Amino acid sequence: MKRNYSVFLGNVGSCLDRYCPAYGREYSVAELFDRVATIPLIRGVDLVASPGILAECETVKSKVKEHGLKVVSIAADTFTQAKWKQGSLSCSDPEVRKQALEHAEEVIALCKEVDCDLLTFWLGQDGYDALFQADYMAEHKFLIDSLTTICKAHPEMTVALEYKIKEPRTHSYVSTVGTTILICQATGCDNCKVIIDYGHALLGYENPAESVALLKQFGDRLCHIHINDNYRLWDDDMIVGTVHTLEYLEFFYWLRRTGYQGWFVIDQFPYREDGRDAVAESAEWLDYLETLVDRADMEEIAEVLKKKDAVAGSKLMRKLLKGN
Amino acid sequence: MKRNYSVFLGNVGSCLDRYCPAYGREYSVAELFDRVATIPLIRGVDLVASPGILAECETVKSKVKEHGLKVVSIAADTFTQAKWKQGSLSCSDPEVRKQALEHAEEVIALCKEVDCDLLTFWLGQDGYDALFQADYMAEHKFLIDSLTTICKAHPEMTVALEYKIKEPRTHSYVSTVGTTILICQATGCDNCKVIIDYGHALLGYENPAESVALLKQFGDRLCHIHINDNYRLWDDDMIVGTVHTLEYLEFFYWLRRTGYQGWFVIDQFPYREDGRDAVAESAEWLDYLETLVDRADMEEIAEVLKKKDAVAGSKLMRKLLKGN
Amino acid sequence: MKRNYSVFLGNVGSCLDRYCPAYGREYSVAELFDRVATIPLIRGVDLVASPGILAECETVKSKVKEHGLKVVSIAADTFTQAKWKQGSLSCSDPEVRKQALEHAEEVIALCKEVDCDLLTFWLGQDGYDALFQADYMAEHKFLIDSLTTICKAHPEMTVALEYKIKEPRTHSYVSTVGTTILICQATGCDNCKVIIDYGHALLGYENPAESVALLKQFGDRLCHIHINDNYRLWDDDMIVGTVHTLEYLEFFYWLRRTGYQGWFVIDQFPYREDGRDAVAESAEWLDYLETLVDRADMEEIAEVLKKKDAVAGSKLMRKLLKGN
Amino acid sequence: MKRNYSVFLGNVGSCLDRYCPAYGREYSVAELFDRVATIPLIRGVDLVASPGILAECETVKSKVKEHGLKVVSIAADTFTQAKWKQGSLSCSDPEVRKQALEHAEEVIALCKEVDCDLLTFWLGQDGYDALFQADYMAEHKFLIDSLTTICKAHPEMTVALEYKIKEPRTHSYVSTVGTTILICQATGCDNCKVIIDYGHALLGYENPAESVALLKQFGDRLCHIHINDNYRLWDDDMIVGTVHTLEYLEFFYWLRRTGYQGWFVIDQFPYREDGRDAVAESAEWLDYLETLVDRADMEEIAEVLKKKDAVAGSKLMRKLLKGN
């Protein structure tokens, strides 16, 4: 299959965490694009509409043209600024919700500048931390209303929610695959879709392959994939394939079986590594793991799954891994 | 508020686990009822329609009459027998699905004998353990079809799904609150409802109070509550209130706010304790924790929640705990 | 490297769990041995000294002779009977501790009958479930005293502790690699050793490879390995290699580097599979994964580790997996 | 009991996380001290020897004098700067280890300036993230050697390790209570002690009360306590008492029983709250929960624990909570 691999622009730069404000040096937007361009398998970029990016729209336009990169998606920046600390689309303060809607418009304008039709929301600040901290019913409703406003105003755009059960809040509203589908349904809009972040699915004890199936069944809502790896208990955002192996094979199988035609955007936090090199590794792993699935007989896999037999599945996995 | 407390009949008996086949002696059905009757706060029983219970319908009828107990719900036994080991309502084997539907009819017949209108399904064997073991789309569909058949055939019954993210399978199909609501919706039946098992919600990293709100918002589907306690990482099925305290207070608040009028059925596994005494303790805890909420000012709590302030919530929780 | 693979005898039989008392039919001791003998890569058996095994010492002796199997270890049965429900070696009841010591003698006698010098303890019932349930200091001391008694009385035996952070208790005393080494040290006996159960290490968020290194450094106490697989959050006891891949490779590397010469005993719970076939699969996976390490250049791996570079490690892992 | 409550100075300021570099405004060192001084129950401060603090030694001295605060401990800053990204005391680069030892000397000099005899190490960067990334045996040895050097050179100081199983690395070397005691022992120094961070203990699935008992038994090494709260699956660093209740009561009981005379330093991350107010809340909770234990009969608790009975423990906990 064609390798539709992109990367979040910031991933080739440097990281921070709550203890260390800078593990590496800062890079300019132009430098980040130039670094992306050095990675053979990467053909697209995904952006976060941070103030820095919004201010450099012209750089973005010229750099994607220079390097022949596709802008795959742009994420609203509802998580890096203190103003969203009690939520954006769901915030109980109407003024904050208004700002969030204005920001959405601003991002859609940027999308149009760079020929991108996918606006994404990772609502990391929309949720709560403590018990007795939130009026769940009120805030759920605000979230759905805000989202509906955006989706209805822009039928030309795909508007996608990326779910994650926690972090930075201890509890997020857009938490699991099931709840996210319910929220999409509640907008009444077909252009409201869902992103699977592979690591987020694992963090919520989902099997990403089954989540693909659920999204197909309940409204065919999967539109984009964020890819990385972790140890299942936290969103470690590691290099793809450095922890899990077999889960990726099953994931790719179900994506192919359900006809996924979208992109895989590498989305990791290489705190202590060179960002560019870490992304290149993820792309190599993706290509390697997809090659193993390329070699597989899809019919044979379907037959094994019908047996509902862990022993048959075990033999199949070893065969897939051996690649012959 | 009125204390609608019941108990799963088997809870006052003995437990087993995968290592030890019997931690205590066996009790007859009649003995179990007599043990329940000694617990002051318990006014109902919930049953699992195991072969033993099905064979003793007359004992059940006479004992509930003798002790003035309400039969609150009857659970289909889709989890204690090897024939369901690869699923019941979702099983890819049509013969097994047929048997599951027949069993549902058998349980409904028992319900009618004992004046109970709540049939419940905890589909513990419907799911999978290993990667590449299941055809998710096929089995999800079987599950929904089977459930639809039952709900449509019995509009006089409430048919409720109890969700749990794992165990005994490593992955269950009826996994989280969101996915369970989607499954209910897919039946197209209003009599398809949801049970919150308090410990299952914690196991899936749900905040049970928020799950109550979600069930209210997406179709008002909550109809029953299983209650117990655990350490969040496993369904330890401990005595209510022996691990968590504040979560229960928030849970009771949201149940009252959303108008829950149903029962709390104690559902625990006191492996090493006397079952009757462990149930009595849970009832005492429930009553104590509800009393703390009885004393609270519901308007004051609603005001605190609107502030979205963990410090205000912290003060409120200490006040609730002090009970004055 | 030579493949020292054995299996817990019961693993080729049937399983139960807390819901379903029998997923398959019972097998006699003789049948179990005959089933083991059909698995090409298995050359040993490990036993649990249950009443059933103690009663069939002669069968064991004749069957191991018949099939040319080595009895690798015998585990004291301190977990399948209700009498140990509040602990065995650590039990606060002196009569129960006395029985546990007597059972240890009984197991050592069996060991001598079958030419086995490894007595193991998995103290699954020694711990606690609830808060305010146990006098930790008293019970820790009882555990160490009991263990010291056994080790001192039998310098000719290796006495090994298998740690596990929880289950069946919510908290075990012999919990993690570090605490287990401390307990061994406290006996003052060099014949007090440690077993790594691969799945237990994962359950405690240990990296099994680092646990091997710790056991080497703090007294060279590793003497045996139980092998299986899980999803890290519970002791799922699945077929080896059906979840994790790369962790095994690192584990085998560190075992070779630290000079491990012992056995790998397959220890799993194939609830819904044929036990014999599930064990055969685990053996195939072990052989396959060890073959990948056989092909590796140990010096090259050591050089990569010195770099402390996740990118270099990532490249190495892909190379190991490709097996060339 | 006397309330020895202190706070990490930075806790009354603002927080960042990996997404949002500033949730609130910056405060000067002097301002932070003035904010601490407004919290009635706080009588001490704990410092992190960051460049900012090292540069303001005179401010620290004058402010602690002005407000009558005790400097309880000073933590080496081995975690906020990129130079430690691959470890400090354990780093495989000898130059980095040398810098870490020099930093320790610098911190000890500061300790002497402010009359503090407790130097602490939270070795957050000493560990690894990925598989095949580290030479565990070499780095464990470096860690022990560095620590030994410090402890031996400064017998007048208490040198304490704070353990945490993960974060910011996916795996820390100073991980659990057991391994930390082993590391202390390996230095051969009695002045090498252990800190329990309450939330870190929960994160590692320890029962903090049992960890107190273990530290008493294996060398009496507990010297300091960091206090906060979380949901057990991550170091959420929340306000004390806003999640757990009963665990604190058991923790305080065991601290009193084992004769703990040290401090409780509030150590939390109130990302979205006013830091000063969040600390004041933690102090109120600590005082409230300690008051419940003050009212308890220590002999009665000891008697209950001897029964090894979860039902008796349950009754006891409800009694403690009712405070009468």
Coordinates of N, CA, C and O in Angstrom, one line a residue, chain D residues 99-157:
Chain D
Q99 N 30.0 16.4 37.5 CA 29.1 17.7 37.7 C 28.1 17.4 38.7 O 27.7 18.3 39.5
A100 N 27.5 16.2 38.7 CA 26.5 15.9 39.7 C 27.0 15.9 41.1 O 26.4 16.4 42.1
L101 N 28.2 15.4 41.2 CA 28.9 15.4 42.6 C 29.2 16.8 43.0 O 29.1 17.2 44.2
E102 N 29.7 17.6 42.0 CA 30.0 19.0 42.4 C 28.7 19.7 42.8 O 28.7 20.5 43.7
H103 N 27.6 19.4 42.1 CA 26.4 20.1 42.5 C 26.0 19.6 43.9 O 25.5 20.5 44.7
A104 N 26.2 18.4 44.2 CA 25.8 17.9 45.6 C 26.6 18.8 46.6 O 26.0 19.2 47.6
E105 N 27.9 19.0 46.3 CA 28.7 19.8 47.3 C 28.1 21.2 47.4 O 28.0 21.8 48.5
E106 N 27.7 21.8 46.3 CA 27.1 23.1 46.2 C 25.8 23.1 47.1 O 25.6 24.1 47.8
V107 N 25.0 22.1 47.0 CA 23.8 22.1 47.8 C 24.1 21.9 49.2 O 23.4 22.5 50.1
I108 N 25.0 21.1 49.6 CA 25.4 20.9 51.0 C 25.9 22.2 51.6 O 25.6 22.6 52.7
A109 N 26.6 23.0 50.8 CA 27.1 24.3 51.2 C 25.9 25.2 51.5 O 25.8 25.9 52.5
L110 N 24.9 25.1 50.6 CA 23.7 25.9 50.9 C 22.9 25.4 52.1 O 22.5 26.2 52.9
C111 N 22.9 24.1 52.3 CA 22.2 23.6 53.5 C 22.9 24.2 54.7 O 22.1 24.6 55.7
K112 N 24.2 24.3 54.7 CA 24.9 24.8 55.9 C 24.5 26.2 56.2 O 24.4 26.7 57.3
E113 N 24.4 27.0 55.1 CA 24.0 28.4 55.2 C 22.7 28.6 55.9 O 22.4 29.6 56.6
V114 N 21.8 27.6 55.7 CA 20.4 27.8 56.2 C 20.1 26.8 57.3 O 18.9 26.6 57.6
D115 N 21.1 26.2 57.8 CA 20.9 25.3 59.0 C 20.0 24.1 58.7 O 19.1 23.8 59.5
C116 N 20.3 23.5 57.6 CA 19.5 22.3 57.2 C 20.4 21.1 57.1 O 21.5 21.2 56.5
D117 N 20.0 20.0 57.6 CA 20.9 18.8 57.5 C 20.4 17.7 56.7 O 20.8 16.6 56.8
L118 N 19.4 18.0 55.8 CA 18.8 17.0 55.0 C 18.9 17.3 53.5 O 18.3 18.2 53.0
L119 N 19.8 16.6 52.9 CA 20.0 16.7 51.4 C 19.2 15.6 50.8 O 19.4 14.4 51.1
T120 N 18.4 16.0 49.8 CA 17.6 14.9 49.1 C 17.9 14.8 47.6 O 18.3 15.8 47.0
F121 N 17.7 13.6 47.2 CA 17.8 13.3 45.7 C 16.6 12.7 45.2 O 16.2 11.6 45.6
W122 N 15.9 13.4 44.3 CA 14.9 12.7 43.5 C 15.5 12.6 42.1 O 15.6 13.5 41.4
L123 N 15.9 11.3 41.7 CA 16.7 11.1 40.5 C 15.8 10.9 39.3 O 15.8 9.8 38.7
G124 N 15.0 11.9 39.0 CA 14.0 11.7 38.0 C 14.6 11.5 36.6 O 13.9 10.9 35.7
Q125 N 15.8 11.9 36.3 CA 16.3 11.7 35.0 C 17.2 10.4 34.9 O 17.7 10.1 33.9
D126 N 17.4 9.8 36.1 CA 18.3 8.6 36.1 C 17.4 7.4 35.9 O 16.8 6.9 36.8
G127 N 17.5 6.9 34.7 CA 16.7 5.7 34.3 C 16.7 5.6 32.8 O 17.8 6.0 32.2
Y128 N 15.7 5.2 32.2 CA 15.7 5.0 30.8 C 14.2 5.0 30.3 O 13.3 4.9 31.1
D129 N 14.1 5.2 29.0 CA 12.7 5.2 28.4 C 12.4 4.0 27.5 O 11.4 3.4 27.7
A130 N 13.4 3.6 26.7 CA 13.1 2.6 25.7 C 13.9 1.3 26.0 O 14.8 1.3 26.8
L131 N 13.4 0.2 25.4 CA 14.1 -1.0 25.5 C 15.5 -0.9 24.8 O 15.6 -0.1 23.9
F132 N 16.4 -1.6 25.2 CA 17.8 -1.6 24.5 C 18.4 -0.2 24.6 O 19.1 0.2 23.6
Q133 N 18.0 0.6 25.6 CA 18.6 1.9 25.7 C 19.7 2.0 26.7 O 20.5 3.0 26.7
A134 N 19.8 1.1 27.7 CA 20.7 1.3 28.8 C 21.4 0.1 29.3 O 20.9 -1.0 29.2
D135 N 22.6 0.3 29.8 CA 23.4 -0.8 30.4 C 23.1 -0.7 31.9 O 23.7 0.0 32.6
Y136 N 22.0 -1.5 32.3 CA 21.5 -1.4 33.6 C 22.6 -1.6 34.7 O 22.7 -0.9 35.7
M137 N 23.4 -2.6 34.5 CA 24.4 -3.0 35.5 C 25.4 -1.9 35.7 O 25.8 -1.5 36.8
A138 N 25.8 -1.3 34.6 CA 26.8 -0.2 34.7 C 26.2 1.0 35.4 O 26.8 1.6 36.2
E139 N 25.0 1.3 35.0 CA 24.4 2.6 35.5 C 24.0 2.4 37.0 O 24.1 3.3 37.8
H140 N 23.5 1.2 37.3 CA 23.2 1.0 38.7 C 24.4 1.2 39.6 O 24.4 1.8 40.7
K141 N 25.5 0.7 39.1 CA 26.8 0.8 39.8 C 27.3 2.2 39.9 O 27.7 2.7 41.0
F142 N 27.2 3.0 38.8 CA 27.5 4.4 38.9 C 26.7 5.1 40.0 O 27.2 5.9 40.7
L143 N 25.4 4.8 40.0 CA 24.5 5.5 40.9 C 25.0 5.2 42.4 O 25.1 6.1 43.2
I144 N 25.2 3.9 42.7 CA 25.6 3.6 44.0 C 27.0 4.2 44.4 O 27.2 4.7 45.5
D145 N 27.9 4.2 43.4 CA 29.2 4.7 43.7 C 29.1 6.2 44.0 O 29.7 6.8 44.9
S146 N 28.3 7.0 43.2 CA 28.2 8.4 43.4 C 27.6 8.7 44.8 O 28.0 9.6 45.5
L147 N 26.5 7.9 45.1 CA 25.8 8.1 46.3 C 26.8 7.8 47.5 O 26.8 8.6 48.5
T148 N 27.5 6.8 47.4 CA 28.4 6.4 48.4 C 29.5 7.6 48.7 O 29.8 7.9 49.8
T149 N 30.0 8.1 47.6 CA 30.9 9.2 47.7 C 30.3 10.4 48.5 O 31.0 10.9 49.4
I150 N 29.1 10.7 48.2 CA 28.5 11.8 48.9 C 28.2 11.5 50.4 O 28.6 12.3 51.3
C151 N 27.7 10.3 50.6 CA 27.4 9.9 52.0 C 28.6 9.9 52.9 O 28.6 10.3 54.0
K152 N 29.7 9.3 52.3 CA 30.9 9.1 53.1 C 31.6 10.5 53.4 O 32.1 10.7 54.5
A153 N 31.5 11.4 52.4 CA 32.2 12.7 52.6 C 31.4 13.5 53.6 O 32.0 14.5 54.1
H154 N 30.2 13.2 53.8 CA 29.3 14.1 54.7 C 28.5 13.3 55.7 O 27.3 13.3 55.7
P155 N 29.2 12.7 56.6 CA 28.5 12.0 57.7 C 27.6 12.9 58.5 O 26.7 12.4 59.2
E156 N 27.9 14.2 58.5 CA 27.1 15.1 59.3 C 25.7 15.4 58.6 O 24.8 16.0 59.2
M157 N 25.6 15.0 57.3 CA 24.3 15.2 56.6 C 23.5 13.9 56.6 O 24.1 12.8 56.6

